[in-house]
Short mmCIF file of C-alpha atoms and ligand atoms in Angstrom, two decimals:
data_model
loop_
_atom_site.label_atom_id
_atom_site.label_comp_id
_atom_site.label_asym_id
_atom_site.label_seq_id
_atom_site.Cartn_x
_atom_site.Cartn_y
_atom_site.Cartn_z
CA MET A 1 1.91 22.35 9.39
CA LYS A 2 1.45 18.95 11.09
CA ARG A 3 3.82 15.99 10.73
CA ALA A 4 3.35 13.90 7.61
CA ILE A 5 1.43 10.62 7.71
CA GLY A 6 1.75 7.54 5.49
CA ILE A 7 -0.95 5.68 3.57
CA LEU A 8 -0.52 2.18 2.14
CA GLY A 9 -3.31 0.88 -0.07
CA GLY A 10 -3.47 -2.69 -1.31
CA THR A 11 -5.52 -5.77 -1.95
CA PHE A 12 -3.89 -7.40 1.08
CA ASP A 13 -4.97 -10.93 0.06
CA PRO A 14 -3.31 -11.53 2.54
CA ILE A 15 -1.32 -8.70 4.12
CA HIS A 16 2.31 -9.82 4.54
CA LEU A 17 5.71 -8.63 5.72
CA GLY A 18 6.58 -7.48 2.20
CA HIS A 19 3.88 -4.85 2.78
CA LEU A 20 4.57 -4.13 6.42
CA GLN A 21 8.37 -4.07 6.52
CA PRO A 22 8.88 -1.35 3.84
CA ALA A 23 5.97 0.64 5.30
CA LEU A 24 7.44 0.51 8.81
CA GLU A 25 10.87 1.42 7.42
CA ALA A 26 9.27 4.34 5.58
CA MET A 27 7.72 5.46 8.89
CA GLN A 28 11.18 5.46 10.46
CA THR A 29 13.13 6.98 7.58
CA LEU A 30 10.58 9.71 6.96
CA GLN A 31 9.68 10.09 10.66
CA LEU A 32 5.99 9.79 9.85
CA ALA A 33 3.50 10.53 12.63
CA SER A 34 1.36 7.51 11.72
CA LEU A 35 0.53 5.01 9.01
CA ARG A 36 -2.88 4.07 7.63
CA LEU A 37 -3.38 0.71 5.97
CA MET A 38 -6.15 1.02 3.39
CA PRO A 39 -7.56 -2.19 1.85
CA ASN A 40 -8.94 -1.69 -1.69
CA HIS A 41 -12.42 -2.39 -2.91
CA ILE A 42 -12.17 -4.80 -5.86
CA PRO A 43 -14.70 -4.17 -8.65
CA PRO A 44 -16.84 -7.20 -9.59
CA HIS A 45 -15.44 -7.39 -13.15
CA ARG A 46 -11.82 -7.80 -11.95
CA PRO A 47 -10.32 -11.09 -10.72
CA GLN A 48 -11.65 -11.40 -7.19
CA PRO A 49 -9.42 -11.88 -4.15
CA VAL A 50 -9.57 -15.33 -2.57
CA ALA A 51 -10.39 -13.88 0.86
CA THR A 52 -13.66 -11.95 1.29
CA SER A 53 -13.57 -8.20 1.94
CA ASN A 54 -14.35 -8.85 5.60
CA GLN A 55 -11.53 -11.37 5.87
CA ARG A 56 -9.06 -9.03 4.16
CA LEU A 57 -10.11 -6.26 6.55
CA ALA A 58 -9.85 -8.57 9.57
CA MET A 59 -6.32 -9.61 8.56
CA VAL A 60 -5.24 -5.99 8.11
CA LYS A 61 -6.70 -5.13 11.53
CA LEU A 62 -4.85 -8.04 13.15
CA ALA A 63 -1.61 -6.93 11.49
CA ALA A 64 -2.07 -3.36 12.77
CA GLU A 65 -3.10 -4.39 16.28
CA ASP A 66 0.36 -4.71 17.78
CA LEU A 67 2.02 -1.93 15.81
CA THR A 68 2.44 1.54 17.26
CA SER A 69 0.80 4.39 15.33
CA VAL A 70 -0.53 2.06 12.63
CA THR A 71 -4.28 2.24 11.97
CA VAL A 72 -6.70 0.79 9.43
CA ASP A 73 -8.74 3.01 7.11
CA ASP A 74 -11.57 1.01 5.57
CA ARG A 75 -13.17 3.81 3.53
CA GLU A 76 -12.43 2.22 0.13
CA LEU A 77 -13.54 -1.24 1.19
CA ARG A 78 -16.83 0.00 2.60
CA ARG A 79 -17.85 1.81 -0.60
CA LEU A 80 -20.04 -0.02 -3.07
CA THR A 81 -17.99 1.25 -5.98
CA PRO A 82 -14.20 1.22 -6.31
CA SER A 83 -12.41 4.44 -5.52
CA TYR A 84 -9.72 5.96 -7.63
CA THR A 85 -6.66 6.80 -5.53
CA ILE A 86 -6.93 10.40 -6.68
CA ASP A 87 -10.44 10.66 -5.18
CA THR A 88 -9.32 9.10 -1.90
CA LEU A 89 -6.40 11.53 -1.68
CA ILE A 90 -8.67 14.51 -2.43
CA GLU A 91 -11.00 13.33 0.35
CA LEU A 92 -8.12 12.86 2.81
CA ARG A 93 -6.72 16.25 1.89
CA SER A 94 -10.03 17.93 2.79
CA GLU A 95 -10.19 16.01 6.11
CA LEU A 96 -6.55 16.79 6.95
CA PRO A 97 -5.92 20.21 5.41
CA ASP A 98 -2.57 20.82 7.12
CA THR A 99 -1.11 17.30 7.19
CA PRO A 100 1.36 16.25 4.47
CA LEU A 101 0.30 12.88 3.03
CA CYS A 102 2.80 10.23 1.90
CA PHE A 103 1.28 7.62 -0.40
CA LEU A 104 3.47 4.50 -0.19
CA MET A 105 3.83 2.03 -3.05
CA GLY A 106 6.12 -0.67 -4.37
CA MET A 107 8.07 -0.39 -7.60
CA ASP A 108 5.49 -2.49 -9.47
CA SER A 109 2.81 0.06 -8.63
CA LEU A 110 5.03 2.93 -9.77
CA LEU A 111 5.60 1.20 -13.12
CA GLY A 112 1.82 0.86 -13.56
CA LEU A 113 1.11 4.45 -12.48
CA PRO A 114 0.40 5.81 -16.01
CA ASN A 115 -2.68 3.53 -16.06
CA TRP A 116 -4.12 5.17 -12.95
CA HIS A 117 -6.91 7.73 -13.28
CA ARG A 118 -5.51 11.32 -13.27
CA TRP A 119 -2.15 9.94 -12.16
CA GLN A 120 -0.21 13.11 -12.87
CA GLU A 121 -2.38 14.93 -10.29
CA LEU A 122 -1.61 12.54 -7.41
CA THR A 123 1.35 14.69 -6.33
CA GLU A 124 -0.95 17.71 -5.97
CA TYR A 125 -2.42 15.97 -2.92
CA ALA A 126 0.37 13.75 -1.58
CA HIS A 127 4.01 12.80 -1.77
CA LEU A 128 4.77 9.44 -3.38
CA VAL A 129 7.15 7.11 -1.54
CA VAL A 130 8.36 4.19 -3.64
CA ALA A 131 9.87 1.04 -2.15
CA VAL A 132 12.27 -0.97 -4.26
CA ARG A 133 10.76 -4.42 -4.89
CA PRO A 134 12.94 -7.37 -5.90
CA GLY A 135 12.14 -8.54 -9.41
CA TRP A 136 10.87 -5.15 -10.54
CA GLN A 137 13.50 -3.16 -12.40
CA PRO A 138 12.81 0.53 -12.85
CA GLU A 139 12.46 0.61 -16.64
CA LEU A 140 10.41 3.76 -16.83
CA SER A 141 8.46 4.87 -19.88
CA CYS A 142 9.30 8.37 -21.15
CA GLU A 143 6.31 10.03 -19.51
CA LEU A 144 6.94 8.26 -16.21
CA ALA A 145 10.66 9.08 -16.30
CA GLU A 146 9.77 12.73 -16.86
CA PHE A 147 7.27 12.65 -13.98
CA VAL A 148 9.86 11.04 -11.68
CA ALA A 149 12.56 13.53 -12.68
CA THR A 150 10.21 16.44 -11.95
CA HIS A 151 9.21 15.23 -8.50
CA GLN A 152 12.03 13.16 -7.01
CA ILE A 153 14.06 14.59 -4.15
CA ASP A 154 16.89 13.17 -2.03
CA SER A 155 15.93 14.46 1.38
CA PRO A 156 13.20 12.26 2.92
CA LEU A 157 12.45 14.69 5.73
CA ALA A 158 11.41 17.37 3.24
CA VAL A 159 8.01 15.63 3.19
CA HIS A 160 7.14 17.49 6.38
CA GLN A 161 7.64 20.89 4.80
CA GLN A 162 4.94 20.75 2.13
CA LEU A 163 1.60 18.97 1.78
CA GLY A 164 2.62 16.92 -1.26
CA GLY A 165 4.55 17.10 -4.51
CA HIS A 166 7.69 15.05 -3.89
CA LEU A 167 8.69 11.53 -4.93
CA ILE A 168 11.00 9.72 -2.52
CA TRP A 169 12.82 6.44 -3.21
CA LEU A 170 12.94 4.08 -0.28
CA HIS A 171 16.03 1.86 -0.51
CA ASN A 172 15.78 0.04 2.82
CA GLN A 173 16.06 -3.77 2.77
CA PRO A 174 13.81 -4.91 -0.09
CA ARG A 175 11.91 -8.13 0.57
CA ALA A 176 11.04 -10.59 -2.20
CA LEU A 177 7.54 -11.53 -1.10
CA SER A 178 4.13 -11.32 -2.75
CA ALA A 179 0.61 -12.32 -1.75
CA THR A 180 0.50 -14.53 -4.85
CA GLU A 181 3.54 -16.46 -3.60
CA LEU A 182 1.97 -16.82 -0.15
CA ARG A 183 -1.28 -18.18 -1.59
CA THR A 184 0.73 -20.71 -3.57
CA ARG A 185 2.66 -21.71 -0.45
CA LEU A 186 -0.59 -22.24 1.45
CA ALA A 187 -2.09 -24.25 -1.37
CA GLN A 188 0.96 -26.54 -1.15
CA GLY A 189 0.54 -26.84 2.60
CA ASP A 190 3.70 -24.81 3.35
CA SER A 191 3.95 -22.66 6.45
CA LEU A 192 3.77 -18.87 6.53
CA ASP A 193 6.18 -18.58 9.45
CA GLY A 194 8.10 -15.33 9.30
CA LEU A 195 6.20 -14.18 6.20
CA VAL A 196 3.04 -12.73 7.79
CA PRO A 197 2.37 -11.56 11.37
CA GLN A 198 1.59 -14.57 13.61
CA LYS A 199 -1.98 -13.38 14.31
CA VAL A 200 -2.63 -13.22 10.56
CA ALA A 201 -1.23 -16.74 10.08
CA ASP A 202 -3.49 -18.01 12.91
CA TYR A 203 -6.53 -16.27 11.39
CA ILE A 204 -5.86 -17.76 7.93
CA ARG A 205 -5.63 -21.22 9.50
CA GLN A 206 -8.79 -20.79 11.63
CA GLN A 207 -10.83 -19.46 8.73
CA GLY A 208 -9.45 -21.99 6.27
CA ILE A 209 -8.73 -19.27 3.71
CA TYR A 210 -6.47 -20.20 0.75
CA ARG A 211 -6.94 -23.96 1.26
CA PRO A 212 -6.33 -25.91 -1.97
CA ALA A 213 -10.07 -26.56 -2.34
CA VAL A 214 -10.86 -22.87 -2.67
CA LEU A 215 -8.07 -21.98 -5.09
P1 LIG B 1 -0.42 -9.95 -5.33
O1 LIG B 1 0.76 -10.89 -5.31
O2 LIG B 1 -1.74 -10.62 -4.98
O3 LIG B 1 -0.49 -9.10 -6.58
P2 LIG B 1 0.97 -8.05 -3.60
O4 LIG B 1 1.76 -8.86 -2.63
O5 LIG B 1 1.68 -7.40 -4.75
O6 LIG B 1 -0.26 -8.92 -4.10
P3 LIG B 1 -0.79 -5.76 -3.09
O7 LIG B 1 -1.86 -5.78 -2.07
O8 LIG B 1 -1.19 -5.81 -4.51
O9 LIG B 1 0.23 -6.97 -2.72
O10 LIG B 1 0.21 -4.55 -2.86
C1 LIG B 1 -0.10 -3.38 -2.14
C2 LIG B 1 1.09 -2.43 -2.21
O11 LIG B 1 2.23 -3.01 -1.56
C3 LIG B 1 1.53 -2.12 -3.65
O12 LIG B 1 1.91 -0.75 -3.72
C4 LIG B 1 2.74 -3.01 -3.84
O13 LIG B 1 3.66 -2.44 -4.76
C5 LIG B 1 3.34 -3.01 -2.44
N1 LIG B 1 4.11 -4.23 -2.16
C6 LIG B 1 3.65 -5.49 -2.07
N2 LIG B 1 4.64 -6.37 -1.81
C7 LIG B 1 5.77 -5.63 -1.72
C8 LIG B 1 7.17 -5.95 -1.46
N3 LIG B 1 7.58 -7.22 -1.26
N4 LIG B 1 8.05 -4.91 -1.45
C9 LIG B 1 7.64 -3.64 -1.67
N5 LIG B 1 6.37 -3.27 -1.90
C10 LIG B 1 5.44 -4.25 -1.94
#
């Protein structure tokens, strides 16, 4: 079996250090071979991101550029219809039949998991790695608590021994940061120093994304 890889999906409007820091810490703690950043396609009937798909992709690419073993997977963004995570994981599993997959998410995503399509099957294709996120207390519903109890394990390196099936808690340095907060900061003319990679901050400025006029 190959070494496990990580996948982090998100709207990334914009990508920020609250995404990157836990993902990089997960890479270290779990000794992942690589990490794929996967921007989501947003269906037309949902609230649209402020940045266009191309801008979100460009920002994710700039963020990945200087990071070792971090790549961008634009499969969901390039599709005309939104993908369910389960379908993306099934596709990745068939492309990488002997690579354990670690799907990374923040606590807020875990709490919303029961709304995801075929959520109980996600662990048939990947491990779930959950980063603690300030402001999000783990008050799990009964079905989610049962799911967590069935899958959680304490040993992060066990992810390399099977293709999926485990849930790992990531307790490294949580960071209270959200894209919503960053968009608000930008609308107020505040700086993004230390909150997004410098190249992403430069791109946002050059493109004039998130200026008050467009919010
Ligand atoms: P928004 O504020 O626009 O809702 P967001 O900052 O929550 O955006 P998303 O693109 O929706 O970012 O998140 C992608 C993934 O990253 C999700 O699994 C989310 O839980 C996780 N994530 C985002 N911010 C953090 C953070 N500060 N700590 C841990 N996980 C995070």
